Amino acid sequence: MTVLRACAWFLVALCVANVWSGVGGAQPAPTPTPSPSPTPAATPSPTPQPPVRIRDIVVRGTQNVSPEVVYGAIGSRAGELLDSDRVRQDVEQILATGLFADVVVRVQTTEEGAQLIFIVVENPVVRRVEITGNTVVPTDELRAALGVREGGVLNTVDLRAGARAMEKLYQDRGYVLVRVADVEMAEDGTLRLVVREGVLERVELRGLARTRPEFVRRLITVRQGEVFNLQRVNRDLQELFDTGLFENVRAQPQPGSDPDKVLLVVEFQERSSREFGFGLGYSPQQGILGSAQFTERNLHGMGRTLVLSYQRNVSSLVGGITNTLLSAQPAENLVIQYRDPWFGGRGQTLALELHDTNQLVNDVTLGVQYFMALEGGSGVLSRRLSNELTGALTLRTERTNFTVVQGTSPVPLTPGLVHALRLEGFYDLRDDPRNPRRGLRTSASVEYGFRLLGADFEFFKYQAEYVHYFPLGEGSLVGRVRASASSGLLPIQEQYTLGGQNSVRGLPTLAFRGNSALVASLEYRMPLSALFPDLRDISAVVFADAGGVSASGFGFVDTVQFSYGVGVLVNSPIGPIRIDYAIGPAGQTQTWLYFGHPF
């Protein structure tokens, strides 16, 4: 087409030149004749030529395209002066319609003026469209995006736009390397387009030290030989980062061995996976508490987590007994936790826990104070069913013993062995699981306590929770509602409780208990960098809680308890740490420590 267009330009220029020379053009200068005089003869000046007017405009060569299409593209008009630049623009405009392969201009002059003739060569008729090379997007969708109609004259402008639309269809789905590499119009009217989708040649991992490459490759879903998808790469990077094993994870696509292949280089910056810490705390019920914890988040380099924690009342060791009840039977907790994020395949997690705890409980509901000793363990097998939905199955066993230290319980306490099986589902649409600003998360569970293998109780427990996140200003408004119910005879240790860091925060842990419960919370979280740019790692929180319990398994709550407070979250090297200060209904205060947000 380029050669034909060049010829057309040449013909236009030649024709226009002929017009000018044929209508009183400049006469050639006479050849000077030598004379005896040393002074040469003078050359006469050219005579100005009169302009040529366009008598009429004619279009020839159209067969399947209406001549009006050509006339509509021509800017020259009958009666106007013939202008070679204007004619050149007319040719450009005709070709710009995309319907013609070539345009030739002829000019015929008479005494009445010039006849401007545009001879067009139409593009061929498209009899069939053939698309090859596509594997991830159906041909019908590509045909629709291309927009070329079979049976019509090929429009090269629409063809280019359609090819771009095909590429955008791929790009919107994450296939950013796709291109329409070849377009051919066959003599039989078949329009052939070849798609080069761009495949992943290989994935190269850099920067791994303790983490084993096979663990990382389990979390990377993109595979060698597959069509490269940037959206999947970004999801893989987010999942790798969410393991908590890396300070930074980034991917750099690099050219492959040919233009249709890409090499993906993933660079890692590992963080320390081992932590060992000591701490001291104080509780009016438990006294002074000492704790020690060891955490390994990358056991054997496979992303497995092992946590050993021990907590004990140490009042007698640091200068006196805060609570004399603790001298004979100190409160202590021993917990061992293990988690394998890849148990049997991708998206399947196994979590195990063993615990041996003994804590002093001030049971407001029963008006009695007792030690509650819990020995047991649990196993949780969870599986990701989709990007948003996760299912979990939990089996737990626990033996409980009570030792009353103050008061008399109006009802018998319920020591014994519990075996329970819980089925739970989670639906998560949060924009960021670690620090969400928008979206929602909901869960529902049913648990059956069964009298088998020596268990002493049989019951059902039901629970549902809904959390919604609304962006508001620079922060987010978060609302949470949790409803709990039961059937059968719940032992005291299985009843729902009110109070604590994940309930009504202005009440102490286990302040009230019942066979059903309802808790609602509302809080506003705002990064302080919105007010103070230097405080990039600190967020402020204000919150309010309300809730109650009922003795009935499906009844209304007896009395609603309220609390409110403030909190601060700091993004530390070991992760986000949050501290809440809450004020209860009677003015009592509670302080809670979290690793991250409570919900």
PDB file of N, CA and C in Angstrom, residues 506-537:
ATOM      1  N   GLY A 506     -14.684  -2.865  77.950  1.00  0.00           N
ATOM      2  CA  GLY A 506     -14.647  -2.209  79.248  1.00  0.00           C
ATOM      3  C   GLY A 506     -14.913  -3.144  80.404  1.00  0.00           C
ATOM      4  N   LEU A 507     -15.200  -4.417  80.117  1.00  0.00           N
ATOM      5  CA  LEU A 507     -15.439  -5.424  81.147  1.00  0.00           C
ATOM      6  C   LEU A 507     -14.258  -6.384  81.214  1.00  0.00           C
ATOM      7  N   PRO A 508     -13.967  -6.933  82.392  1.00  0.00           N
ATOM      8  CA  PRO A 508     -12.896  -7.934  82.479  1.00  0.00           C
ATOM      9  C   PRO A 508     -13.309  -9.223  81.779  1.00  0.00           C
ATOM     10  N   THR A 509     -12.342 -10.042  81.472  1.00  0.00           N
ATOM     11  CA  THR A 509     -12.608 -11.322  80.824  1.00  0.00           C
ATOM     12  C   THR A 509     -13.527 -12.188  81.689  1.00  0.00           C
ATOM     13  N   LEU A 510     -14.504 -12.830  81.047  1.00  0.00           N
ATOM     14  CA  LEU A 510     -15.445 -13.739  81.714  1.00  0.00           C
ATOM     15  C   LEU A 510     -16.316 -13.034  82.746  1.00  0.00           C
ATOM     16  N   ALA A 511     -16.601 -11.750  82.540  1.00  0.00           N
ATOM     17  CA  ALA A 511     -17.404 -11.017  83.525  1.00  0.00           C
ATOM     18  C   ALA A 511     -18.823 -11.567  83.608  1.00  0.00           C
ATOM     19  N   PHE A 512     -19.426 -11.882  82.453  1.00  0.00           N
ATOM     20  CA  PHE A 512     -20.778 -12.437  82.432  1.00  0.00           C
ATOM     21  C   PHE A 512     -20.777 -13.647  81.498  1.00  0.00           C
ATOM     22  N   ARG A 513     -21.698 -14.552  81.749  1.00  0.00           N
ATOM     23  CA  ARG A 513     -21.790 -15.734  80.897  1.00  0.00           C
ATOM     24  C   ARG A 513     -23.254 -16.095  80.691  1.00  0.00           C
ATOM     25  N   GLY A 514     -23.529 -16.817  79.587  1.00  0.00           N
ATOM     26  CA  GLY A 514     -24.885 -17.235  79.287  1.00  0.00           C
ATOM     27  C   GLY A 514     -24.898 -18.243  78.157  1.00  0.00           C
ATOM     28  N   ASN A 515     -26.104 -18.708  77.813  1.00  0.00           N
ATOM     29  CA  ASN A 515     -26.256 -19.696  76.752  1.00  0.00           C
ATOM     30  C   ASN A 515     -26.445 -19.069  75.372  1.00  0.00           C
ATOM     31  N   SER A 516     -26.617 -17.766  75.335  1.00  0.00           N
ATOM     32  CA  SER A 516     -26.627 -17.025  74.073  1.00  0.00           C
ATOM     33  C   SER A 516     -26.061 -15.641  74.353  1.00  0.00           C
ATOM     34  N   ALA A 517     -25.613 -14.984  73.311  1.00  0.00           N
ATOM     35  CA  ALA A 517     -24.963 -13.686  73.499  1.00  0.00           C
ATOM     36  C   ALA A 517     -25.074 -12.875  72.220  1.00  0.00           C
ATOM     37  N   LEU A 518     -24.987 -11.565  72.396  1.00  0.00           N
ATOM     38  CA  LEU A 518     -24.980 -10.637  71.267  1.00  0.00           C
ATOM     39  C   LEU A 518     -24.001  -9.516  71.587  1.00  0.00           C
ATOM     40  N   VAL A 519     -23.075  -9.260  70.661  1.00  0.00           N
ATOM     41  CA  VAL A 519     -22.062  -8.222  70.843  1.00  0.00           C
ATOM     42  C   VAL A 519     -22.005  -7.385  69.574  1.00  0.00           C
ATOM     43  N   ALA A 520     -21.946  -6.058  69.736  1.00  0.00           N
ATOM     44  CA  ALA A 520     -21.791  -5.136  68.609  1.00  0.00           C
ATOM     45  C   ALA A 520     -20.695  -4.133  68.938  1.00  0.00           C
ATOM     46  N   SER A 521     -19.900  -3.805  67.935  1.00  0.00           N
ATOM     47  CA  SER A 521     -18.800  -2.860  68.127  1.00  0.00           C
ATOM     48  C   SER A 521     -18.745  -1.909  66.946  1.00  0.00           C
ATOM     49  N   LEU A 522     -18.327  -0.688  67.234  1.00  0.00           N
ATOM     50  CA  LEU A 522     -18.128   0.322  66.203  1.00  0.00           C
ATOM     51  C   LEU A 522     -16.848   1.064  66.537  1.00  0.00           C
ATOM     52  N   GLU A 523     -15.962   1.188  65.553  1.00  0.00           N
ATOM     53  CA  GLU A 523     -14.731   1.923  65.806  1.00  0.00           C
ATOM     54  C   GLU A 523     -14.265   2.644  64.552  1.00  0.00           C
ATOM     55  N   TYR A 524     -13.538   3.729  64.783  1.00  0.00           N
ATOM     56  CA  TYR A 524     -12.965   4.521  63.697  1.00  0.00           C
ATOM     57  C   TYR A 524     -11.455   4.465  63.807  1.00  0.00           C
ATOM     58  N   ARG A 525     -10.819   4.066  62.711  1.00  0.00           N
ATOM     59  CA  ARG A 525      -9.368   3.933  62.667  1.00  0.00           C
ATOM     60  C   ARG A 525      -8.815   4.969  61.690  1.00  0.00           C
ATOM     61  N   MET A 526      -7.831   5.733  62.156  1.00  0.00           N
ATOM     62  CA  MET A 526      -7.279   6.783  61.308  1.00  0.00           C
ATOM     63  C   MET A 526      -5.766   6.830  61.448  1.00  0.00           C
ATOM     64  N   PRO A 527      -5.024   6.804  60.342  1.00  0.00           N
ATOM     65  CA  PRO A 527      -3.569   6.967  60.427  1.00  0.00           C
ATOM     66  C   PRO A 527      -3.221   8.392  60.838  1.00  0.00           C
ATOM     67  N   LEU A 528      -2.344   8.525  61.809  1.00  0.00           N
ATOM     68  CA  LEU A 528      -1.974   9.860  62.278  1.00  0.00           C
ATOM     69  C   LEU A 528      -1.173  10.631  61.246  1.00  0.00           C
ATOM     70  N   SER A 529      -0.672   9.949  60.222  1.00  0.00           N
ATOM     71  CA  SER A 529       0.056  10.659  59.171  1.00  0.00           C
ATOM     72  C   SER A 529      -0.848  11.629  58.425  1.00  0.00           C
ATOM     73  N   ALA A 530      -2.188  11.436  58.517  1.00  0.00           N
ATOM     74  CA  ALA A 530      -3.099  12.386  57.896  1.00  0.00           C
ATOM     75  C   ALA A 530      -3.024  13.750  58.567  1.00  0.00           C
ATOM     76  N   LEU A 531      -2.679  13.768  59.853  1.00  0.00           N
ATOM     77  CA  LEU A 531      -2.538  15.031  60.585  1.00  0.00           C
ATOM     78  C   LEU A 531      -1.081  15.412  60.789  1.00  0.00           C
ATOM     79  N   PHE A 532      -0.253  14.397  61.015  1.00  0.00           N
ATOM     80  CA  PHE A 532       1.174  14.626  61.270  1.00  0.00           C
ATOM     81  C   PHE A 532       1.967  13.737  60.312  1.00  0.00           C
ATOM     82  N   PRO A 533       2.442  14.280  59.203  1.00  0.00           N
ATOM     83  CA  PRO A 533       3.081  13.459  58.167  1.00  0.00           C
ATOM     84  C   PRO A 533       4.243  12.614  58.667  1.00  0.00           C
ATOM     85  N   ASP A 534       4.902  13.030  59.735  1.00  0.00           N
ATOM     86  CA  ASP A 534       6.052  12.268  60.224  1.00  0.00           C
ATOM     87  C   ASP A 534       5.642  10.986  60.951  1.00  0.00           C
ATOM     88  N   LEU A 535       4.382  10.890  61.373  1.00  0.00           N
ATOM     89  CA  LEU A 535       3.912   9.716  62.120  1.00  0.00           C
ATOM     90  C   LEU A 535       3.293   8.710  61.150  1.00  0.00           C
ATOM     91  N   ARG A 536       4.124   8.158  60.292  1.00  0.00           N
ATOM     92  CA  ARG A 536       3.617   7.273  59.240  1.00  0.00           C
ATOM     93  C   ARG A 536       3.240   5.889  59.748  1.00  0.00           C
ATOM     94  N   ASP A 537       3.781   5.467  60.871  1.00  0.00           N
ATOM     95  CA  ASP A 537       3.573   4.099  61.347  1.00  0.00           C
ATOM     96  C   ASP A 537       2.638   4.019  62.549  1.00  0.00           C
TER      97      ASP A 537
END
